[in-house]
Amino acid sequence: MRGIWKAMTVAAAGVALAPLAAAAQNRADERAFFDLYKQLVETNTVVGEGSCTRAAQQIATRLKSAGYTDAQVTLFSTPEHPEDGGVVAILPGTDASADAMLLLGHIDVVAAKREDWARDPFKLIEEDGFYYGRGTVDDKGMSAIWADSMIRFKQEGFKPRRTIKLALTCGEETTYAFNGAQWLANNKPDLVRAAFVLNEGGGGRLDAQGKRQALAIQVGEKAAQNFTFTSTNPGGHSSAPTPDNAIYELADAVKRVQGYEFPIKFTDTTRAFFTASAQALPPETGAAIKRLLANPADKRADAVVSRDKVLHSTLRTTCVATLVNAGHAENALPQRATANINCRIFPGESVESTLAKLTELAGPKVTVTANQPVRPIAVPPPLDPRIMGAVQTLAAKHFPGTPVVPMMSTGATDAVFFGVLKMPVYGVPGIFLEPDLNGTHGLNERIRVTALYEGRDYLHDLAKALATQG
């Protein structure tokens, strides 16, 4: 799930736009990458429908053909989830004292119905300068790039100073699915342990004409957690209504959630993001941001900044009703009414504290429970100058004139599962998307061909640069 670029639109406002480079030149290494990418996109990896295990096996075969030994490639799954497997590959470094780095991607995708799509979602189709297909962006673009880089490193005889690890996993897109990243962190920590992780979540944004606006590196993310509000009542015949109606009680509780604003908080990342944004936004909004940075309790400034829904969400925990279910017959008083409240919890807060606030808002007649699974809260990584420096230096080389903006995602990725290993996770930039987010999670997902190949070159160079750092 790409938490991505919406927050970047404000920081990119007013920035000079750089033209896209020429189309990929169809180098031999690009043709090999395309074969890998095409096979991955055309392998259905929808959880419960397709097979991540098959996709992982295909990538493992390519890695071994490039020269990786059986000991350097690990396929994994569990008996309970045989089709939700993944693959880990390791390229040993030359310095035993240097901590490893991990390239992370997920190979499962959101479901796609053929009857809804203009093209077969599991056929890679090139049309009008775009590749179409489910997962072309999320996350088979990055997953294919990471696997391709590991193959190229081996074929080139590249000797990294630090060990490079690759983990391609399943289950990121489905809350209740077996999650390969979580399983690795909990069951095979030494296999994936690293000083830092490069993951999805960052990227670049194009304008409507295909010109670059900005790059974002994701440094931290919110945690997604669902809660259930439940109101119960003995019910009865609808011809004799009573004031204590389960639907009314639920509605009142949900309205109190609607009317509540969680307090504003900042991380180092969001403070840097808002500081940069204040310079690019209209004067009223920019001035309000500066006041909030000085005093997060400034309600008038909050009212101005929060007119933008993305800025509003970046400032705080948010909770919103997403599903309701009530009653059992049209002529009966409801015996049960439930609502799902979807929360995006700000780094540093907890599921428990959010549950306590929702319970307070719901009142005594409505019970509140945290839905399983309860995911961990992501630990915001530091703005490490070694990571940021490499990101910015290579951005200047590959995408000259395009600013790099640190960003906290209001979505969620598999980064949350590596906090237990104290591994900072960075959503790295490189792949540029259109203003409509390219149909990610929706219909007719696509990626601009030039953006894919340019992102591939950038991410390959970034991984190599970080692997050779002293």
Coordinates of C-alpha atoms in Angstrom, one line a residue:
M1 CA 0.0 0.0 0.0
R2 CA 1.6 3.2 -1.0
G3 CA 0.9 5.9 1.5
I4 CA 2.4 8.3 -0.9
W5 CA 2.3 11.6 -2.6
K6 CA -0.8 13.5 -1.7
A7 CA 1.1 15.4 1.0
M8 CA 3.7 16.3 -1.6
T9 CA 1.3 18.5 -3.6
V10 CA 1.6 21.4 -1.1
A11 CA 5.3 21.2 -0.8
A12 CA 5.7 21.2 -4.6
A13 CA 3.5 24.2 -5.2
G14 CA 5.5 27.0 -6.9
V15 CA 8.5 24.8 -7.6
A16 CA 10.1 25.1 -11.0
L17 CA 9.2 22.0 -13.1
A18 CA 11.9 19.9 -14.8
P19 CA 11.1 18.1 -18.1
L20 CA 11.2 14.3 -18.2
A21 CA 14.2 12.7 -19.9
A22 CA 13.9 10.8 -23.1
A23 CA 12.3 7.4 -23.2
A24 CA 14.3 4.3 -22.1
Q25 CA 16.9 3.2 -24.8
N26 CA 16.0 -0.5 -24.5
R27 CA 19.5 -1.4 -23.3
A28 CA 20.1 -5.1 -22.8
D29 CA 19.8 -4.8 -19.1
E30 CA 16.5 -3.1 -19.5
R31 CA 15.2 -5.9 -21.6
A32 CA 16.2 -8.4 -18.9
F33 CA 14.4 -6.3 -16.3
F34 CA 11.3 -6.0 -18.5
D35 CA 11.1 -9.8 -18.7
L36 CA 11.3 -10.1 -14.9
Y37 CA 8.8 -7.3 -14.4
K38 CA 6.3 -8.7 -17.0
Q39 CA 6.4 -12.1 -15.4
L40 CA 5.8 -10.7 -12.0
V41 CA 2.9 -8.5 -13.0
E42 CA 1.3 -11.4 -15.0
T43 CA 1.5 -13.7 -12.0
N44 CA -1.7 -13.3 -10.0
T45 CA -0.7 -12.7 -6.4
V46 CA -4.1 -11.6 -5.0
V47 CA -4.3 -13.2 -1.5
G48 CA -6.7 -16.1 -1.5
E49 CA -6.9 -16.1 -5.3
G50 CA -3.4 -16.2 -6.8
S51 CA 0.0 -17.3 -5.5
C52 CA 2.8 -15.2 -4.0
T53 CA 4.6 -18.5 -3.6
R54 CA 4.7 -19.0 -7.4
A55 CA 6.0 -15.5 -7.9
A56 CA 8.7 -15.9 -5.3
Q57 CA 9.8 -19.1 -6.8
Q58 CA 10.1 -17.4 -10.2
I59 CA 12.3 -14.7 -8.8
A60 CA 14.4 -17.3 -6.9
T61 CA 15.0 -19.1 -10.1
R62 CA 16.3 -15.9 -11.7
L63 CA 18.5 -15.1 -8.8
K64 CA 20.1 -18.6 -8.9
S65 CA 20.6 -18.3 -12.6
A66 CA 22.5 -15.1 -12.0
G67 CA 24.9 -17.0 -9.6
Y68 CA 23.4 -16.9 -6.2
T69 CA 23.9 -20.2 -4.3
D70 CA 21.1 -22.2 -2.6
A71 CA 22.4 -20.9 0.8
Q72 CA 22.0 -17.3 -0.4
V73 CA 18.4 -17.7 -1.5
T74 CA 15.6 -18.6 1.0
L75 CA 12.1 -19.4 -0.1
F76 CA 9.6 -19.4 2.8
S77 CA 5.9 -20.1 3.5
T78 CA 4.0 -21.9 6.2
P79 CA 1.8 -25.0 6.0
E80 CA -1.2 -22.9 6.9
H81 CA -0.6 -20.4 4.1
P82 CA 1.2 -22.4 1.3
E83 CA 0.4 -19.8 -1.4
D84 CA 1.5 -16.7 0.6
G85 CA 5.2 -17.3 0.5
G86 CA 8.1 -15.0 -0.2
V87 CA 11.8 -15.0 -0.9
V88 CA 14.9 -13.6 0.8
A89 CA 18.3 -13.2 -1.0
I90 CA 21.6 -12.2 0.4
L91 CA 24.7 -10.7 -1.3
P92 CA 27.5 -10.9 1.2
G93 CA 29.5 -7.7 1.9
T94 CA 33.3 -7.5 2.1
D95 CA 33.4 -5.8 5.6
A96 CA 32.2 -8.1 8.4
S97 CA 32.0 -5.1 10.7
A98 CA 29.6 -3.2 8.5
D99 CA 25.9 -3.8 9.3
A100 CA 23.7 -5.1 6.4
M101 CA 21.0 -3.2 4.5
L102 CA 17.6 -4.6 3.5
L103 CA 15.7 -4.0 0.3
L104 CA 12.0 -4.7 1.0
G105 CA 9.0 -5.1 -1.3
H106 CA 5.7 -6.8 -1.3
I107 CA 4.6 -9.0 -4.2
D108 CA 0.9 -9.3 -3.3
V109 CA -1.6 -7.0 -4.9
V110 CA -5.1 -5.7 -4.4
A111 CA -7.9 -7.7 -6.1
A112 CA -8.8 -6.7 -9.7
K113 CA -12.0 -7.9 -11.5
R114 CA -11.6 -8.4 -15.3
E115 CA -15.1 -7.2 -16.0
D116 CA -14.4 -3.8 -14.4
W117 CA -11.1 -3.2 -16.1
A118 CA -10.6 -1.9 -19.7
R119 CA -7.8 -4.4 -20.1
D120 CA -6.9 -7.7 -18.5
P121 CA -5.4 -6.7 -15.1
F122 CA -3.0 -9.7 -15.2
K123 CA -1.5 -9.0 -18.6
L124 CA 1.1 -6.3 -18.9
I125 CA 0.0 -4.1 -21.7
E126 CA 1.9 -1.1 -23.1
E127 CA -0.3 1.6 -24.4
D128 CA 0.3 5.4 -25.1
G129 CA 3.5 5.4 -23.1
F130 CA 2.2 3.5 -20.1
Y131 CA 2.4 0.0 -18.8
Y132 CA -1.1 -1.2 -17.6
G133 CA -1.7 -4.0 -15.1
R134 CA -2.5 -4.7 -11.5
G135 CA 0.7 -4.1 -9.4
T136 CA 2.5 -2.2 -12.1
V137 CA 3.0 0.4 -9.4
D138 CA 2.0 -1.2 -6.1
D139 CA 4.3 -2.8 -5.4
K140 CA 5.6 -4.9 -8.2
G141 CA 7.4 -1.9 -9.7
M142 CA 9.8 -1.6 -6.8
S143 CA 9.9 -5.3 -6.1
A144 CA 11.0 -6.0 -9.6
I145 CA 13.6 -3.2 -9.4
W146 CA 15.1 -4.6 -6.2
A147 CA 15.2 -8.2 -7.6
D148 CA 16.7 -6.9 -10.8
S149 CA 19.4 -4.9 -8.9
M150 CA 20.4 -8.0 -6.9
I151 CA 20.8 -9.9 -10.2
R152 CA 22.8 -7.1 -11.8
F153 CA 25.0 -6.8 -8.7
K154 CA 25.9 -10.5 -9.0
Q155 CA 26.4 -10.4 -12.8
E156 CA 28.6 -7.3 -12.6
G157 CA 30.7 -8.9 -9.8
F158 CA 29.9 -6.0 -7.5
K159 CA 31.5 -6.4 -4.1
P160 CA 29.5 -4.3 -1.6
R161 CA 31.1 -3.2 1.6
R162 CA 27.9 -4.0 3.6
T163 CA 25.8 -7.1 3.0
I164 CA 22.7 -6.4 0.8
K165 CA 19.6 -8.4 1.7
L166 CA 16.4 -8.6 -0.3
A167 CA 13.0 -9.6 1.1
L168 CA 10.0 -9.9 -1.1
T169 CA 6.9 -10.8 0.9
C170 CA 3.2 -11.4 0.8
G171 CA 0.2 -10.1 2.7
E172 CA 0.8 -6.3 2.9
E173 CA -2.4 -5.5 1.1
T174 CA -4.8 -7.6 3.2
T175 CA -5.2 -6.8 6.9
Y176 CA -6.2 -10.3 7.9
A177 CA -3.8 -12.2 5.7
F178 CA -0.6 -14.0 6.7
N179 CA 2.0 -11.3 6.5
G180 CA 5.4 -12.4 5.3
A181 CA 7.3 -9.3 6.6
Q182 CA 5.8 -9.8 10.1
W183 CA 6.6 -13.5 10.0
L184 CA 10.3 -12.9 9.0
A185 CA 10.7 -10.3 11.8
N186 CA 9.2 -12.5 14.4
N187 CA 10.5 -15.9 13.3
K188 CA 13.7 -15.3 11.2
P189 CA 15.1 -12.1 12.6
D190 CA 18.7 -12.9 11.7
L191 CA 17.7 -13.5 8.1
V192 CA 16.5 -10.0 7.6
R193 CA 18.3 -8.0 10.4
A194 CA 19.9 -4.9 9.0
A195 CA 21.0 -1.4 9.9
F196 CA 18.2 0.1 7.8
V197 CA 15.5 -0.8 5.3
L198 CA 14.7 0.7 1.9
N199 CA 11.0 0.3 1.3
E200 CA 8.0 1.6 -0.7
G201 CA 6.1 4.7 0.5
G202 CA 8.3 7.4 -1.1
G203 CA 8.5 8.4 -4.7
G204 CA 7.9 11.3 -7.0
R205 CA 4.9 13.3 -8.4
L206 CA 4.3 14.5 -11.9
D207 CA 1.9 17.2 -13.0
A208 CA -0.8 16.7 -15.6
Q209 CA 1.7 17.4 -18.4
G210 CA 4.1 14.7 -17.1
K211 CA 6.6 17.2 -15.7
R212 CA 8.3 16.5 -12.4
Q213 CA 7.2 18.4 -9.3
A214 CA 8.9 16.9 -6.3
L215 CA 10.4 13.8 -4.8
A216 CA 9.4 12.5 -1.3
I217 CA 11.3 10.2 1.0
Q218 CA 8.9 8.7 3.5
V219 CA 10.4 9.0 7.0
G220 CA 7.8 7.5 9.3
E221 CA 4.1 6.6 8.9
K222 CA 0.9 6.4 10.7
A223 CA -0.5 3.1 12.0
A224 CA -3.8 1.8 10.6
Q225 CA -6.1 0.4 13.2
N226 CA -9.8 -0.5 13.1
F227 CA -12.2 -0.3 16.1
T228 CA -15.8 -1.6 16.4
F229 CA -18.6 0.4 18.1
T230 CA -21.4 -1.8 19.3
S231 CA -24.8 -0.9 20.7
T232 CA -27.2 -3.6 21.8
N233 CA -30.9 -3.5 22.9
P234 CA -33.6 -6.1 23.6
G235 CA -35.5 -4.7 20.6
G236 CA -39.2 -5.3 20.0
H237 CA -42.0 -4.4 17.6
S238 CA -41.5 -1.3 15.6
S239 CA -45.1 -0.2 16.3
A240 CA -44.1 0.5 19.9
P241 CA -40.8 2.4 19.7
T242 CA -38.7 3.3 22.8
P243 CA -36.2 6.1 23.3
D244 CA -33.3 3.6 23.9
N245 CA -32.8 2.6 20.3
A246 CA -29.6 0.9 19.3
I247 CA -29.3 2.8 16.1
Y248 CA -29.8 6.1 17.7
E249 CA -27.3 5.4 20.4
L250 CA -24.7 4.3 17.8
A251 CA -25.4 7.3 15.7
D252 CA -24.9 9.6 18.6
A253 CA -21.6 7.9 19.4
V254 CA -20.4 8.1 15.8
K255 CA -21.3 11.8 15.6
R256 CA -19.2 12.5 18.7
V257 CA -16.2 10.9 16.9
Q258 CA -16.9 13.1 13.9
G259 CA -16.8 16.2 16.1
Y260 CA -13.6 15.3 17.9
E261 CA -10.1 16.5 16.8
F262 CA -7.1 14.7 18.2
P263 CA -4.4 17.1 19.3
I264 CA -1.7 18.3 16.9
K265 CA 1.7 16.7 17.2
F266 CA 5.0 16.9 15.3
T267 CA 7.8 14.5 14.5
D268 CA 11.1 15.7 13.2
T269 CA 9.9 14.6 9.7
T270 CA 6.5 16.4 9.8
R271 CA 8.2 19.5 11.3
A272 CA 10.6 19.5 8.4
F273 CA 7.8 18.9 5.9
F274 CA 5.6 21.7 7.3
T275 CA 8.5 24.1 7.5
A276 CA 9.2 23.5 3.8
S277 CA 5.5 23.7 2.9
A278 CA 5.0 27.0 4.6
Q279 CA 7.3 28.6 2.1
A280 CA 5.4 27.3 -0.9
L281 CA 1.8 27.7 0.1
P282 CA -0.5 30.7 -0.1
P283 CA 0.4 33.4 2.4
E284 CA -2.5 32.8 4.8
T285 CA -1.9 29.1 5.0
G286 CA 1.9 29.5 5.2
A287 CA 1.5 32.0 8.1
A288 CA -0.9 29.6 9.9
I289 CA 1.6 26.8 9.6
K290 CA 4.4 28.9 11.1
R291 CA 2.1 29.7 14.1
L292 CA 1.3 26.0 14.5
L293 CA 5.0 25.1 14.5
A294 CA 5.5 27.6 17.3
N295 CA 2.3 26.7 19.2
P296 CA 0.5 23.4 18.2
A297 CA -2.5 24.5 20.4
D298 CA -3.3 27.5 18.2
K299 CA -6.9 26.7 17.2
R300 CA -7.3 29.5 14.7
A301 CA -4.1 28.5 12.9
D302 CA -5.3 24.9 12.9
A303 CA -8.6 25.9 11.4
V304 CA -6.8 27.5 8.5
V305 CA -4.3 24.7 7.8
S306 CA -6.9 22.0 8.2
R307 CA -8.9 23.3 5.3
D308 CA -6.6 21.0 3.4
K309 CA -7.6 17.4 4.2
V310 CA -4.1 16.1 3.7
L311 CA -2.5 18.7 5.9
H312 CA -5.2 18.0 8.5
S313 CA -4.4 14.3 8.5
T314 CA -0.6 14.9 8.6
L315 CA -1.0 16.9 11.8
R316 CA -2.7 14.4 14.0
T317 CA -4.4 11.0 14.6
T318 CA -7.6 10.7 12.7
C319 CA -10.6 8.4 13.2
V320 CA -13.5 8.1 10.8
A321 CA -16.6 5.9 10.4
T322 CA -16.3 3.6 7.4
L323 CA -18.9 0.9 7.8
V324 CA -22.2 0.5 9.6
N325 CA -24.5 -2.4 10.1
A326 CA -27.7 -2.3 12.1
G327 CA -31.1 -4.0 12.7
H328 CA -32.5 -7.4 11.6
A329 CA -35.9 -6.6 10.2
E330 CA -37.7 -3.6 8.7
N331 CA -40.6 -3.9 11.2
A332 CA -38.5 -4.6 14.3
L333 CA -36.6 -2.4 16.7
P334 CA -32.9 -2.9 16.2
Q335 CA -31.2 -5.4 18.6
R336 CA -27.7 -4.6 17.5
A337 CA -26.0 -1.7 15.6
T338 CA -22.3 -1.6 14.8
A339 CA -19.9 0.7 13.1
N340 CA -16.3 0.4 12.0
I341 CA -14.1 3.3 13.0
N342 CA -10.9 3.4 11.0
C343 CA -8.1 5.3 12.7
R344 CA -4.7 6.4 11.5
I345 CA -2.6 6.7 14.6
F346 CA 0.2 9.3 14.8
P347 CA 3.7 8.0 15.5
G348 CA 4.4 8.0 19.3
E349 CA 0.7 7.4 20.2
S350 CA -0.7 3.9 20.8
V351 CA -3.7 1.7 20.1
E352 CA -4.5 1.7 23.8
S353 CA -4.6 5.4 24.2
T354 CA -6.7 5.7 21.0
L355 CA -9.1 3.1 22.3
A356 CA -9.4 5.0 25.6
K357 CA -10.3 8.2 23.8
L358 CA -12.9 6.4 21.6
T359 CA -14.4 4.7 24.6
E360 CA -14.8 8.1 26.2
L361 CA -16.4 9.5 23.1
A362 CA -18.7 6.6 22.6
G363 CA -20.3 6.9 26.0
P364 CA -21.6 4.2 28.4
K365 CA -24.2 2.7 26.1
V366 CA -21.8 1.8 23.3
T367 CA -18.9 -0.6 23.7
V368 CA -15.7 -0.1 21.8
T369 CA -13.2 -2.9 20.9
A370 CA -9.9 -2.8 19.0
N371 CA -10.2 -5.1 16.0
Q372 CA -7.7 -7.9 15.4
P373 CA -5.1 -7.9 14.3
V374 CA -3.7 -5.1 16.4
R375 CA -0.7 -3.9 14.4
P376 CA 2.4 -2.3 16.0
I377 CA 2.9 1.4 15.9
A378 CA 5.7 2.4 13.5
V379 CA 8.7 3.9 15.1
P380 CA 9.7 7.1 13.2
P381 CA 13.2 6.7 11.9
P382 CA 15.7 9.5 12.2
L383 CA 16.5 11.9 9.4
D384 CA 19.8 10.1 9.0
P385 CA 22.2 12.3 7.0
R386 CA 23.8 9.2 5.5
I387 CA 20.5 8.2 4.0
M388 CA 19.2 11.6 3.2
G389 CA 22.6 12.7 1.7
A390 CA 22.6 9.7 -0.7
V391 CA 19.0 10.3 -1.7
Q392 CA 19.6 13.9 -2.4
T393 CA 22.9 13.5 -4.2
L394 CA 21.5 10.9 -6.6
A395 CA 18.3 12.9 -7.1
A396 CA 20.4 15.8 -8.3
K397 CA 22.1 13.5 -10.7
H398 CA 19.0 11.6 -12.0
F399 CA 16.3 14.3 -11.6
P400 CA 18.1 17.7 -11.7
G401 CA 16.2 20.6 -10.3
T402 CA 13.6 18.4 -8.5
P403 CA 13.4 19.1 -4.8
V404 CA 13.5 16.2 -2.2
V405 CA 10.9 16.5 0.6
P406 CA 10.9 14.4 3.8
M407 CA 7.3 13.1 4.4
M408 CA 5.4 11.1 6.9
S409 CA 2.9 8.8 5.2
T410 CA -0.7 9.0 6.4
G411 CA -1.1 5.4 5.1
A412 CA 0.7 2.3 6.3
T413 CA 3.2 -0.2 5.0
D414 CA 5.1 -3.3 6.2
A415 CA 7.5 -0.9 7.9
V416 CA 5.6 -1.3 11.2
F417 CA 6.8 -4.9 11.6
F418 CA 10.5 -4.0 11.8
G419 CA 10.2 -1.8 14.9
V420 CA 10.7 -5.0 17.1
L421 CA 14.1 -5.3 15.5
K422 CA 14.8 -1.6 15.9
M423 CA 15.4 -1.3 12.2
P424 CA 14.6 2.2 10.7
V425 CA 12.6 1.9 7.5
Y426 CA 12.7 4.6 4.7
G427 CA 10.3 4.8 1.9
V428 CA 12.7 5.8 -0.9
P429 CA 11.9 8.0 -3.9
G430 CA 12.6 7.4 -7.5
I431 CA 9.4 6.3 -9.2
F432 CA 7.2 9.2 -10.4
L433 CA 3.4 8.9 -10.5
E434 CA 0.7 11.0 -12.0
P435 CA -1.6 13.3 -10.0
D436 CA -4.4 10.6 -9.9
L437 CA -1.9 8.1 -8.3
N438 CA -2.0 5.9 -11.4
G439 CA -5.1 3.9 -10.5
T440 CA -3.3 2.3 -7.5
H441 CA -5.7 0.1 -5.6
G442 CA -8.3 1.1 -8.3
L443 CA -9.1 0.5 -11.9
N444 CA -6.6 0.3 -14.8
E445 CA -3.5 0.7 -12.7
R446 CA -0.6 2.0 -14.8
I447 CA 2.8 3.4 -14.8
R448 CA 4.6 5.7 -17.2
V449 CA 7.2 3.7 -19.1
T450 CA 9.9 6.4 -18.8
A451 CA 9.1 6.8 -15.0
L452 CA 9.6 3.1 -14.4
Y453 CA 13.0 2.9 -16.2
E454 CA 14.3 6.1 -14.7
G455 CA 13.2 5.0 -11.3
R456 CA 15.0 1.7 -11.8
D457 CA 18.2 3.5 -12.6
Y458 CA 17.9 5.8 -9.6
L459 CA 17.1 3.0 -7.1
H460 CA 19.8 0.8 -8.4
D461 CA 22.4 3.6 -7.9
L462 CA 20.9 4.4 -4.5
A463 CA 21.3 0.8 -3.3
K464 CA 24.8 0.6 -4.6
A465 CA 25.8 3.9 -3.0
L466 CA 24.4 3.0 0.4
A467 CA 26.1 -0.5 0.2
T468 CA 29.5 1.1 -0.3
Q469 CA 29.3 3.7 2.4
G470 CA 32.2 3.8 4.9

